[in-house]
């Protein structure tokens, strides 16, 4: 979904499919799934989780952003030193920086609270309130503190869902899935007709009540929908490597767009052209991701496989 969004932006100069229709939703779902993975039947280990965050999020963040700093600066005509500074301040990849901060904070909260809702729920609520307040501030927020405050309660909801998944499964049915889909469609129509903005980077949500309702319905619908499918190999392959896909989601669409323009295949108003560019973006991104995991997996926190 993020590859499609970035393909449209780089290839056509803007979003053709409205950002509010899906982009914020898929980012929120990623946070939700990250929280889902916090719960383990074997119990929670703060040490293991912090090591996982360090190896699987922070180390790839610094390696990828530093590697891409010079090409990124040259492509955008920016100062190279300033580009490296954005790496240190967490601005080089806002989503990954926010994820790292939110997961670290939530891991500490789980350890302190021992998983008790009477501590986690108030802290998650306070974090969301902090996000709403920080979104109105205009001073620098290093390491995406505002987005991290937004992500933490979503992590908590994913954790709660997994912890009580058996109870949620009892509510899963074709009727409930259809109902959630109708709610999502109704929310999108309402947002479109009332020009409601759900932008979350930078945070510019124009109606937080609508944002919460929309994200809740859309996330639950996608979770319900996923439960109808058996194992899907290619989707699981992408999911396990999603952090690398995300790091490449800016550079590859940009390069593909430039290549198509030089080949006299610039966008001329037909959406099939976007789909062609998107297919190329997916193929190149998948191939480069495979190369990274096959030959230099240590930069993603994994060990070399024999």
XYZ file of C-alpha atoms in Angstrom:
306
model
C 0.000 0.000 0.000
C 2.820 2.413 0.823
C 4.581 1.473 -2.414
C 1.396 2.360 -4.316
C 1.080 5.681 -2.504
C 4.706 6.619 -3.239
C 4.465 5.410 -6.849
C 1.546 7.750 -7.462
C 3.364 10.679 -5.832
C 6.648 10.273 -7.735
C 5.200 9.170 -11.068
C 2.241 11.548 -11.345
C 3.261 14.358 -8.984
C 0.536 13.720 -6.421
C -2.042 11.318 -5.009
C -4.654 10.077 -7.479
C -6.338 7.826 -4.932
C -7.145 10.081 -1.984
C -4.676 9.715 0.905
C -7.583 9.614 3.367
C -9.004 6.487 1.741
C -6.271 4.121 2.876
C -2.794 5.465 3.702
C -3.373 6.363 7.363
C -5.285 3.098 7.815
C -2.482 0.831 6.636
C 0.057 2.648 8.810
C -2.213 2.266 11.832
C -2.679 -1.441 11.030
C 1.109 -1.846 11.026
C 1.248 -0.347 14.539
C -1.630 -2.624 15.576
C 0.176 -5.734 14.323
C 3.352 -4.620 16.080
C 1.386 -4.492 19.337
C -0.208 -7.843 18.526
C 3.264 -9.401 18.414
C 4.086 -8.130 21.913
C 1.910 -10.789 23.503
C 3.416 -14.261 23.764
C 1.992 -17.289 25.558
C 5.450 -17.944 26.985
C 5.429 -14.567 28.738
C 6.972 -11.171 28.139
C 10.730 -10.583 28.426
C 11.863 -6.953 28.551
C 15.457 -7.879 27.718
C 14.474 -9.924 24.671
C 12.138 -7.229 23.421
C 14.670 -4.420 23.779
C 17.265 -6.526 21.957
C 14.695 -7.190 19.221
C 13.944 -3.462 18.895
C 17.654 -2.643 18.777
C 18.531 -5.303 16.202
C 15.343 -5.315 14.148
C 14.407 -1.606 14.084
C 17.140 0.749 15.305
C 20.112 -0.939 13.624
C 18.379 -1.134 10.205
C 17.251 2.478 10.668
C 20.793 3.780 11.071
C 22.293 1.511 8.391
C 19.667 2.229 5.728
C 19.288 5.951 6.384
C 23.043 6.539 6.515
C 23.562 4.511 3.329
C 20.842 6.462 1.534
C 21.797 9.854 2.981
C 24.189 10.914 0.225
C 22.037 9.759 -2.753
C 18.988 11.298 -1.067
C 20.777 14.622 -0.551
C 21.972 14.691 -4.159
C 18.537 13.754 -5.527
C 16.797 16.513 -3.584
C 19.600 19.090 -3.781
C 20.004 19.096 0.006
C 23.059 19.668 2.155
C 24.698 16.295 2.903
C 25.623 17.258 6.484
C 22.044 18.325 7.178
C 20.781 15.066 5.722
C 22.960 13.068 8.131
C 21.674 15.282 10.946
C 18.123 14.170 10.146
C 19.285 10.592 10.768
C 20.406 11.480 14.300
C 17.191 13.346 15.073
C 14.905 10.583 13.790
C 13.649 12.583 10.822
C 15.212 10.403 8.110
C 12.407 7.834 8.368
C 9.540 9.139 10.483
C 7.573 5.902 10.644
C 10.472 3.715 11.750
C 11.623 6.304 14.310
C 8.113 6.553 15.768
C 7.814 2.750 15.837
C 11.126 2.377 17.686
C 10.211 4.970 20.331
C 6.655 3.651 20.791
C 7.763 0.010 21.069
C 10.488 0.886 23.583
C 8.040 2.897 25.709
C 5.382 0.177 25.538
C 7.915 -2.538 26.434
C 8.910 -0.573 29.529
C 5.246 -0.051 30.452
C 4.530 -3.770 30.095
C 7.492 -4.580 32.318
C 6.533 -2.029 34.981
C 2.814 -2.873 34.951
C 3.271 -6.632 34.554
C 0.543 -6.446 31.938
C -2.110 -4.978 34.254
C -4.759 -3.029 32.360
C -5.285 -0.594 35.254
C -1.847 0.848 34.444
C -1.624 0.247 30.708
C -5.014 1.717 29.792
C -4.508 5.078 31.590
C -0.993 5.396 30.160
C -2.224 4.607 26.645
C -4.993 7.184 27.046
C -2.510 9.756 28.342
C -0.223 9.017 25.394
C -3.040 9.651 22.937
C -3.884 12.915 24.685
C -0.206 13.844 24.393
C -0.342 13.140 20.662
C -3.343 15.446 20.201
C -1.583 18.210 22.149
C 1.786 17.776 20.435
C 0.087 17.957 17.033
C -0.723 21.592 17.825
C 2.853 22.480 18.794
C 5.320 24.045 16.404
C 8.609 23.369 18.179
C 10.955 20.587 16.968
C 9.929 17.089 18.071
C 12.921 14.813 17.767
C 12.446 11.098 17.099
C 8.855 11.710 16.019
C 7.539 12.050 19.562
C 4.062 13.062 18.375
C 3.687 10.024 16.112
C 5.170 7.776 18.807
C 2.508 9.024 21.244
C -0.116 8.151 18.631
C 1.393 4.706 18.027
C 1.615 3.638 21.679
C -2.157 3.304 22.308
C -2.475 1.452 18.995
C 0.247 -0.956 20.140
C -1.730 -1.423 23.338
C -4.910 -2.251 21.399
C -3.038 -4.816 19.302
C -1.616 -6.349 22.472
C -5.086 -6.509 24.089
C -6.591 -8.070 20.951
C -3.986 -10.839 20.911
C -4.247 -11.401 24.650
C -8.030 -11.883 24.382
C -8.140 -13.180 20.818
C -10.297 -16.171 21.681
C -13.051 -13.843 22.886
C -12.724 -11.668 19.770
C -12.872 -14.768 17.575
C -16.301 -15.535 19.006
C -17.511 -12.302 17.379
C -16.022 -13.194 13.992
C -18.663 -14.017 11.391
C -19.675 -13.061 7.843
C -22.274 -10.724 9.362
C -19.764 -8.894 11.585
C -17.272 -8.608 8.718
C -19.956 -7.200 6.398
C -21.093 -4.798 9.095
C -17.546 -3.515 9.616
C -17.113 -3.060 5.855
C -20.313 -1.005 5.671
C -19.088 1.103 8.593
C -15.765 1.725 6.844
C -17.503 2.743 3.608
C -19.879 5.018 5.504
C -16.970 6.676 7.326
C -15.053 7.278 4.096
C -18.114 8.847 2.463
C -18.673 11.059 5.510
C -15.017 12.136 5.532
C -15.066 12.919 1.817
C -18.257 14.937 1.963
C -17.069 16.916 5.002
C -13.476 17.344 3.777
C -12.007 15.709 6.877
C -8.242 15.265 6.839
C -6.585 12.179 8.398
C -2.968 13.092 7.602
C -0.564 11.665 10.199
C 2.809 12.854 8.907
C 2.971 15.608 9.842
C -0.050 15.109 12.069
C -2.837 17.262 10.680
C -5.968 15.368 11.704
C -8.909 17.760 11.446
C -11.339 15.644 13.503
C -9.937 13.274 16.120
C -13.316 11.669 16.904
C -13.716 10.677 13.266
C -10.084 9.528 13.167
C -10.560 7.144 16.109
C -13.824 5.706 14.745
C -12.412 5.309 11.228
C -9.212 3.610 12.372
C -11.115 1.282 14.709
C -13.577 0.105 12.052
C -10.915 -0.227 9.332
C -8.458 -2.118 11.539
C -11.075 -4.549 12.822
C -12.375 -5.093 9.287
C -8.910 -5.955 7.965
C -8.291 -8.291 10.903
C -11.643 -9.998 10.278
C -10.911 -10.229 6.559
C -7.476 -11.774 7.144
C -8.993 -14.585 9.186
C -10.823 -15.892 6.109
C -7.567 -16.684 4.334
C -5.226 -19.584 4.817
C -1.474 -19.225 4.522
C -0.507 -16.931 1.623
C 3.179 -17.435 0.899
C 4.004 -14.247 -1.006
C 2.131 -12.070 1.473
C 3.887 -13.673 4.441
C 7.233 -13.259 2.654
C 6.606 -9.529 2.296
C 5.295 -9.259 5.857
C 8.409 -10.828 7.358
C 10.538 -8.372 5.383
C 8.265 -5.348 5.625
C 10.808 -3.092 7.322
C 13.143 -3.329 4.304
C 10.209 -2.787 1.943
C 9.448 0.362 3.898
C 13.014 1.680 3.705
C 12.954 1.145 -0.069
C 9.477 2.614 -0.533
C 10.858 6.061 -1.319
C 13.940 5.395 -3.434
C 12.611 2.654 -5.711
C 9.425 4.529 -6.792
C 11.566 7.612 -7.437
C 14.076 5.700 -9.584
C 11.363 3.844 -11.501
C 9.534 7.109 -12.171
C 12.699 8.804 -13.422
C 13.481 5.783 -15.610
C 10.014 5.762 -17.172
C 10.206 9.489 -17.855
C 13.583 9.085 -19.576
C 12.077 6.260 -21.653
C 9.352 8.661 -22.842
C 6.748 6.858 -20.744
C 5.714 9.769 -18.546
C 2.268 9.805 -16.978
C -0.345 11.143 -19.406
C -3.539 10.715 -17.430
C -4.214 6.984 -17.861
C -4.237 5.029 -14.608
C -2.985 1.837 -16.274
C 0.344 3.674 -16.553
C 0.426 3.997 -12.769
C -0.284 0.270 -12.469
C 2.599 -0.485 -14.830
C 4.926 1.698 -12.788
C 3.591 0.109 -9.592
C 4.273 -3.404 -10.909
C 7.861 -2.417 -11.738
C 8.259 -0.837 -8.299
C 7.007 -4.009 -6.590
C 9.290 -6.252 -8.643
C 12.418 -4.162 -8.129
C 11.678 -3.692 -4.420
C 11.087 -7.411 -3.904
C 14.252 -8.333 -5.808
C 16.422 -5.868 -3.884
C 14.863 -7.020 -0.613
C 15.664 -10.636 -1.516
C 19.274 -9.675 -2.235
C 19.577 -7.924 1.118
C 18.152 -10.834 3.123
C 20.132 -13.357 1.102
C 23.574 -11.741 1.204
C 23.635 -9.096 3.978
C 20.900 -10.147 6.435
C 22.896 -8.785 9.388
C 21.812 -5.237 8.489
C 18.221 -6.301 9.246
C 19.150 -7.927 12.552
C 19.159 -11.463 11.185
C 21.958 -13.984 10.982
C 23.285 -15.372 7.706
C 21.449 -18.572 6.759
C 23.445 -21.568 5.583
